[in-house]
Amino acid sequence: AQKITQTQPGMFVQEKEAVTLDCTYDTSDPSYGLFWYKQPSSGEMIFLIYQGSYDQQNATEGRYSLNFQKARKSANLVISASQLGDSAMYFCAMRPFGNEKLTFGTGTRLTIIP
Amino acid sequence: DVKVTQSSRYLVKRTGEKVFLECVQDMDHENMFWYRQDPGLGLRLIYFSYDVKMKEKGDIPEGYSVSREKKERFSLILESASTNQTSMYLCASSSGDLPVNQPQHFGDGTRLSIL
């Protein structure tokens, strides 16, 4: 079974600062994928970034990057130069390769302060 | 772009009613999923389907059933709604080819209140 832990229920960050959202995971599967989703107050889940367990480099997508530390089983999301529109819930999720089911963490509510 | 459409954004029903939540995707995806989202608990998988007429229980299937008669449509059924089923329900789909980096695509969610 997989488990995702997001220890920050809420965070407040000043606009234009960088922010790191923590995610640790537990799995016995040797191969897996890690995903981050953003959920604005409107409710839709927006896929942000993916990291494969065998990827040699940390994933980046625009202002989003993933600080992947496999030995520590952590996959923290880094948002550079935060914007007011980044205020949302953020979920970390994982699935083993060959398995369709995603396991989600409990989420972090990020609020960007002007 | 993948489009996953849930039939209602908001729904109010009474205890004991049979409730249907509908989800349609337009990308010919094999896999479809129903999640429930509650504060502090994240998203929990109720049921998923990997083909027409096929279904598998997720982590919290009690009190729910599903139907997938056509590939593009996946319905969640609350057989006899109860107040503890008040929640946000999210539908998702993904390709059965399952490229490892492909995400699930979500609908906008249905906020269901059971009175």
Short mmCIF file of C-alpha atoms in Angstrom, two decimals:
data_model
loop_
_atom_site.label_atom_id
_atom_site.label_comp_id
_atom_site.label_asym_id
_atom_site.label_seq_id
_atom_site.Cartn_x
_atom_site.Cartn_y
_atom_site.Cartn_z
CA ALA A 1 0.00 0.00 0.00
CA GLN A 2 1.08 3.56 -0.63
CA LYS A 3 0.90 6.49 1.73
CA ILE A 4 1.38 10.20 1.05
CA THR A 5 2.00 12.67 3.86
CA GLN A 6 1.62 16.41 3.53
CA THR A 7 2.43 17.92 6.92
CA GLN A 8 1.50 21.55 6.18
CA PRO A 9 -2.27 22.04 6.35
CA GLY A 10 -1.89 25.73 5.52
CA MET A 11 0.79 28.21 4.48
CA PHE A 12 0.88 31.98 4.07
CA VAL A 13 3.53 33.41 1.76
CA GLN A 14 4.29 36.92 0.62
CA GLU A 15 3.78 37.60 -3.07
CA LYS A 16 6.93 37.15 -5.22
CA GLU A 17 8.60 34.92 -2.64
CA ALA A 18 9.44 31.30 -3.39
CA VAL A 19 7.47 28.63 -1.56
CA THR A 20 8.14 24.96 -0.85
CA LEU A 21 5.28 22.55 -0.24
CA ASP A 22 6.33 19.35 1.50
CA CYS A 23 5.43 15.83 0.44
CA THR A 24 6.77 12.55 1.76
CA TYR A 25 5.66 9.15 0.61
CA ASP A 26 5.90 5.53 1.58
CA THR A 27 5.82 2.63 -0.84
CA SER A 28 7.37 -0.77 -1.30
CA ASP A 29 7.14 -0.53 -5.08
CA PRO A 30 10.50 0.05 -6.80
CA SER A 31 8.99 2.05 -9.67
CA TYR A 32 6.45 4.79 -9.28
CA GLY A 33 5.35 8.20 -10.42
CA LEU A 34 4.71 11.29 -8.32
CA PHE A 35 2.24 14.01 -9.28
CA TRP A 36 1.29 17.44 -7.99
CA TYR A 37 -2.15 18.95 -8.54
CA LYS A 38 -3.51 22.43 -7.84
CA GLN A 39 -7.12 22.96 -6.81
CA PRO A 40 -8.36 26.58 -6.88
CA SER A 41 -11.45 27.54 -4.91
CA SER A 42 -13.55 26.81 -8.00
CA GLY A 43 -12.88 23.11 -7.46
CA GLU A 44 -11.18 21.78 -10.58
CA MET A 45 -8.00 19.75 -10.18
CA ILE A 46 -5.17 21.04 -12.35
CA PHE A 47 -2.18 18.82 -13.05
CA LEU A 48 1.09 20.69 -12.44
CA ILE A 49 4.11 18.42 -12.62
CA TYR A 50 5.29 14.81 -12.72
CA GLN A 51 8.40 13.03 -11.42
CA GLY A 52 9.28 9.42 -12.18
CA SER A 53 11.17 7.40 -9.61
CA TYR A 54 13.93 6.63 -12.11
CA ASP A 55 14.24 10.14 -13.49
CA GLN A 56 17.78 11.37 -13.01
CA GLN A 57 16.87 15.03 -12.95
CA ASN A 58 14.33 16.95 -10.94
CA ALA A 59 11.25 17.86 -12.97
CA THR A 60 10.55 21.47 -13.88
CA GLU A 61 7.53 23.12 -15.51
CA GLY A 62 7.76 26.88 -15.76
CA ARG A 63 7.66 28.31 -12.22
CA TYR A 64 7.13 24.83 -10.75
CA SER A 65 9.94 22.49 -9.87
CA LEU A 66 10.11 19.31 -7.89
CA ASN A 67 12.80 18.72 -5.28
CA PHE A 68 12.96 14.93 -5.48
CA GLN A 69 15.03 13.11 -2.87
CA LYS A 70 14.49 9.43 -3.46
CA ALA A 71 16.47 8.17 -0.48
CA ARG A 72 14.40 10.37 1.83
CA LYS A 73 11.19 9.53 -0.04
CA SER A 74 10.32 13.17 -0.45
CA ALA A 75 8.98 15.07 -3.44
CA ASN A 76 8.58 18.70 -2.46
CA LEU A 77 6.99 21.20 -4.84
CA VAL A 78 8.79 24.50 -5.25
CA ILE A 79 6.97 27.49 -6.69
CA SER A 80 9.24 30.36 -7.64
CA ALA A 81 8.15 34.01 -7.62
CA SER A 82 4.71 33.31 -6.18
CA GLN A 83 1.67 35.13 -7.56
CA LEU A 84 -1.75 35.86 -6.11
CA GLY A 85 -3.21 33.30 -8.52
CA ASP A 86 -1.16 30.59 -6.83
CA SER A 87 -3.52 30.69 -3.84
CA ALA A 88 -5.14 27.24 -3.86
CA MET A 89 -5.06 23.75 -2.37
CA TYR A 90 -2.12 21.65 -3.50
CA PHE A 91 -2.15 17.87 -3.53
CA CYS A 92 0.70 15.42 -3.85
CA ALA A 93 -0.14 12.01 -5.29
CA MET A 94 1.61 8.85 -6.40
CA ARG A 95 0.98 5.62 -8.23
CA PRO A 96 3.18 2.59 -8.85
CA PHE A 97 4.05 1.85 -12.45
CA GLY A 98 1.50 -0.49 -13.95
CA ASN A 99 -1.18 0.57 -11.49
CA GLU A 100 -3.92 2.96 -12.49
CA LYS A 101 -4.84 4.09 -8.99
CA LEU A 102 -3.53 7.32 -7.50
CA THR A 103 -3.01 7.77 -3.77
CA PHE A 104 -3.39 11.37 -2.61
CA GLY A 105 -2.12 13.30 0.38
CA THR A 106 -4.38 15.47 2.51
CA GLY A 107 -3.31 18.66 0.78
CA THR A 108 -1.81 22.04 1.70
CA ARG A 109 -3.80 25.26 1.44
CA LEU A 110 -1.49 27.97 0.13
CA THR A 111 -2.43 31.62 0.52
CA ILE A 112 -0.38 34.30 -1.20
CA ILE A 113 -0.43 37.65 0.58
CA PRO A 114 -0.13 40.86 -1.50
CA ASP B 1 -7.47 19.00 -24.43
CA VAL B 2 -9.17 16.32 -22.38
CA LYS B 3 -12.59 17.31 -21.18
CA VAL B 4 -14.21 15.60 -18.22
CA THR B 5 -17.71 16.88 -17.57
CA GLN B 6 -19.70 16.29 -14.42
CA SER B 7 -23.41 16.83 -14.77
CA SER B 8 -23.90 19.10 -11.75
CA ARG B 9 -21.69 21.55 -9.84
CA TYR B 10 -24.06 21.67 -6.88
CA LEU B 11 -26.70 19.17 -5.83
CA VAL B 12 -29.01 19.03 -2.81
CA LYS B 13 -30.85 15.81 -1.97
CA ARG B 14 -32.70 14.32 0.97
CA THR B 15 -31.75 11.32 3.09
CA GLY B 16 -32.98 8.07 1.67
CA GLU B 17 -33.09 9.31 -1.92
CA LYS B 18 -31.31 7.47 -4.70
CA VAL B 19 -28.78 9.87 -6.17
CA PHE B 20 -27.03 9.69 -9.53
CA LEU B 21 -23.83 11.59 -10.32
CA GLU B 22 -22.88 11.52 -13.97
CA CYS B 23 -19.49 11.94 -15.59
CA VAL B 24 -18.60 12.06 -19.29
CA GLN B 25 -15.15 12.23 -20.89
CA ASP B 26 -14.40 12.99 -24.52
CA MET B 27 -10.93 11.48 -24.98
CA ASP B 28 -11.78 7.81 -25.40
CA HIS B 29 -10.06 6.98 -22.13
CA GLU B 30 -10.33 3.44 -20.83
CA ASN B 31 -9.98 4.31 -17.14
CA MET B 32 -12.48 6.33 -15.16
CA PHE B 33 -12.52 7.10 -11.44
CA TRP B 34 -14.79 8.48 -8.74
CA TYR B 35 -13.24 10.21 -5.73
CA ARG B 36 -14.66 11.81 -2.65
CA GLN B 37 -12.92 14.85 -1.17
CA ASP B 38 -13.33 15.89 2.46
CA PRO B 39 -11.41 18.53 4.44
CA GLY B 40 -8.36 17.07 6.12
CA LEU B 41 -8.75 13.73 4.33
CA GLY B 42 -7.71 14.61 0.79
CA LEU B 43 -9.14 12.60 -2.10
CA ARG B 44 -10.24 9.05 -1.49
CA LEU B 45 -11.04 6.60 -4.26
CA ILE B 46 -14.58 5.22 -4.22
CA TYR B 47 -14.64 3.11 -7.41
CA PHE B 48 -12.84 2.93 -10.68
CA SER B 49 -13.48 1.30 -14.03
CA TYR B 50 -10.91 0.16 -16.58
CA ASP B 51 -13.37 -0.85 -19.28
CA VAL B 52 -17.05 -0.86 -20.17
CA LYS B 53 -19.05 -2.86 -17.62
CA MET B 54 -15.88 -3.41 -15.55
CA LYS B 55 -15.46 -1.92 -12.11
CA GLU B 56 -13.27 -2.26 -9.06
CA LYS B 57 -13.77 -1.08 -5.53
CA GLY B 58 -11.57 1.66 -4.24
CA ASP B 59 -10.82 2.51 -0.64
CA ILE B 60 -14.31 3.61 0.45
CA PRO B 61 -16.98 1.84 -1.67
CA GLU B 62 -19.55 1.32 1.09
CA GLY B 63 -22.86 3.00 0.32
CA TYR B 64 -21.99 3.55 -3.34
CA SER B 65 -22.30 1.71 -6.61
CA VAL B 66 -21.25 2.57 -10.15
CA SER B 67 -22.32 1.95 -13.70
CA ARG B 68 -20.37 2.07 -16.93
CA GLU B 69 -22.52 1.08 -19.88
CA LYS B 70 -20.63 3.21 -22.40
CA LYS B 71 -16.93 3.97 -22.58
CA GLU B 72 -17.35 7.72 -22.21
CA ARG B 73 -19.76 7.70 -19.27
CA PHE B 74 -19.24 6.65 -15.65
CA SER B 75 -22.03 7.07 -13.12
CA LEU B 76 -21.81 7.08 -9.35
CA ILE B 77 -24.93 5.96 -7.51
CA LEU B 78 -25.82 6.58 -3.89
CA GLU B 79 -28.38 3.86 -3.29
CA SER B 80 -29.92 5.49 -0.21
CA ALA B 81 -28.30 8.84 0.52
CA SER B 82 -27.23 9.61 4.05
CA THR B 83 -25.98 12.83 5.64
CA ASN B 84 -22.44 11.43 5.97
CA GLN B 85 -22.27 11.32 2.18
CA THR B 86 -22.35 15.11 2.02
CA SER B 87 -19.09 15.85 0.26
CA MET B 88 -17.31 17.00 -2.88
CA TYR B 89 -17.25 14.30 -5.57
CA LEU B 90 -14.66 14.32 -8.32
CA CYS B 91 -14.59 12.26 -11.48
CA ALA B 92 -11.36 11.57 -13.39
CA SER B 93 -10.22 9.68 -16.47
CA SER B 94 -6.94 8.39 -17.85
CA SER B 95 -5.66 6.45 -20.83
CA GLY B 96 -5.51 2.69 -20.52
CA ASP B 97 -2.19 2.70 -22.33
CA LEU B 98 -0.96 4.35 -19.17
CA PRO B 99 2.19 6.12 -20.25
CA VAL B 100 3.87 6.43 -16.93
CA ASN B 101 3.91 10.21 -16.85
CA GLN B 102 0.31 10.72 -17.91
CA PRO B 103 -1.88 12.28 -15.24
CA GLN B 104 -5.48 11.63 -14.50
CA HIS B 105 -7.75 14.37 -15.84
CA PHE B 106 -10.44 15.67 -13.54
CA GLY B 107 -13.88 17.19 -13.86
CA ASP B 108 -14.89 20.33 -11.97
CA GLY B 109 -16.47 18.39 -9.12
CA THR B 110 -19.97 18.10 -7.69
CA ARG B 111 -20.70 19.54 -4.26
CA LEU B 112 -23.39 17.23 -2.91
CA SER B 113 -25.41 18.09 0.19
CA ILE B 114 -27.66 15.50 1.79
CA LEU B 115 -30.28 17.03 4.08
#
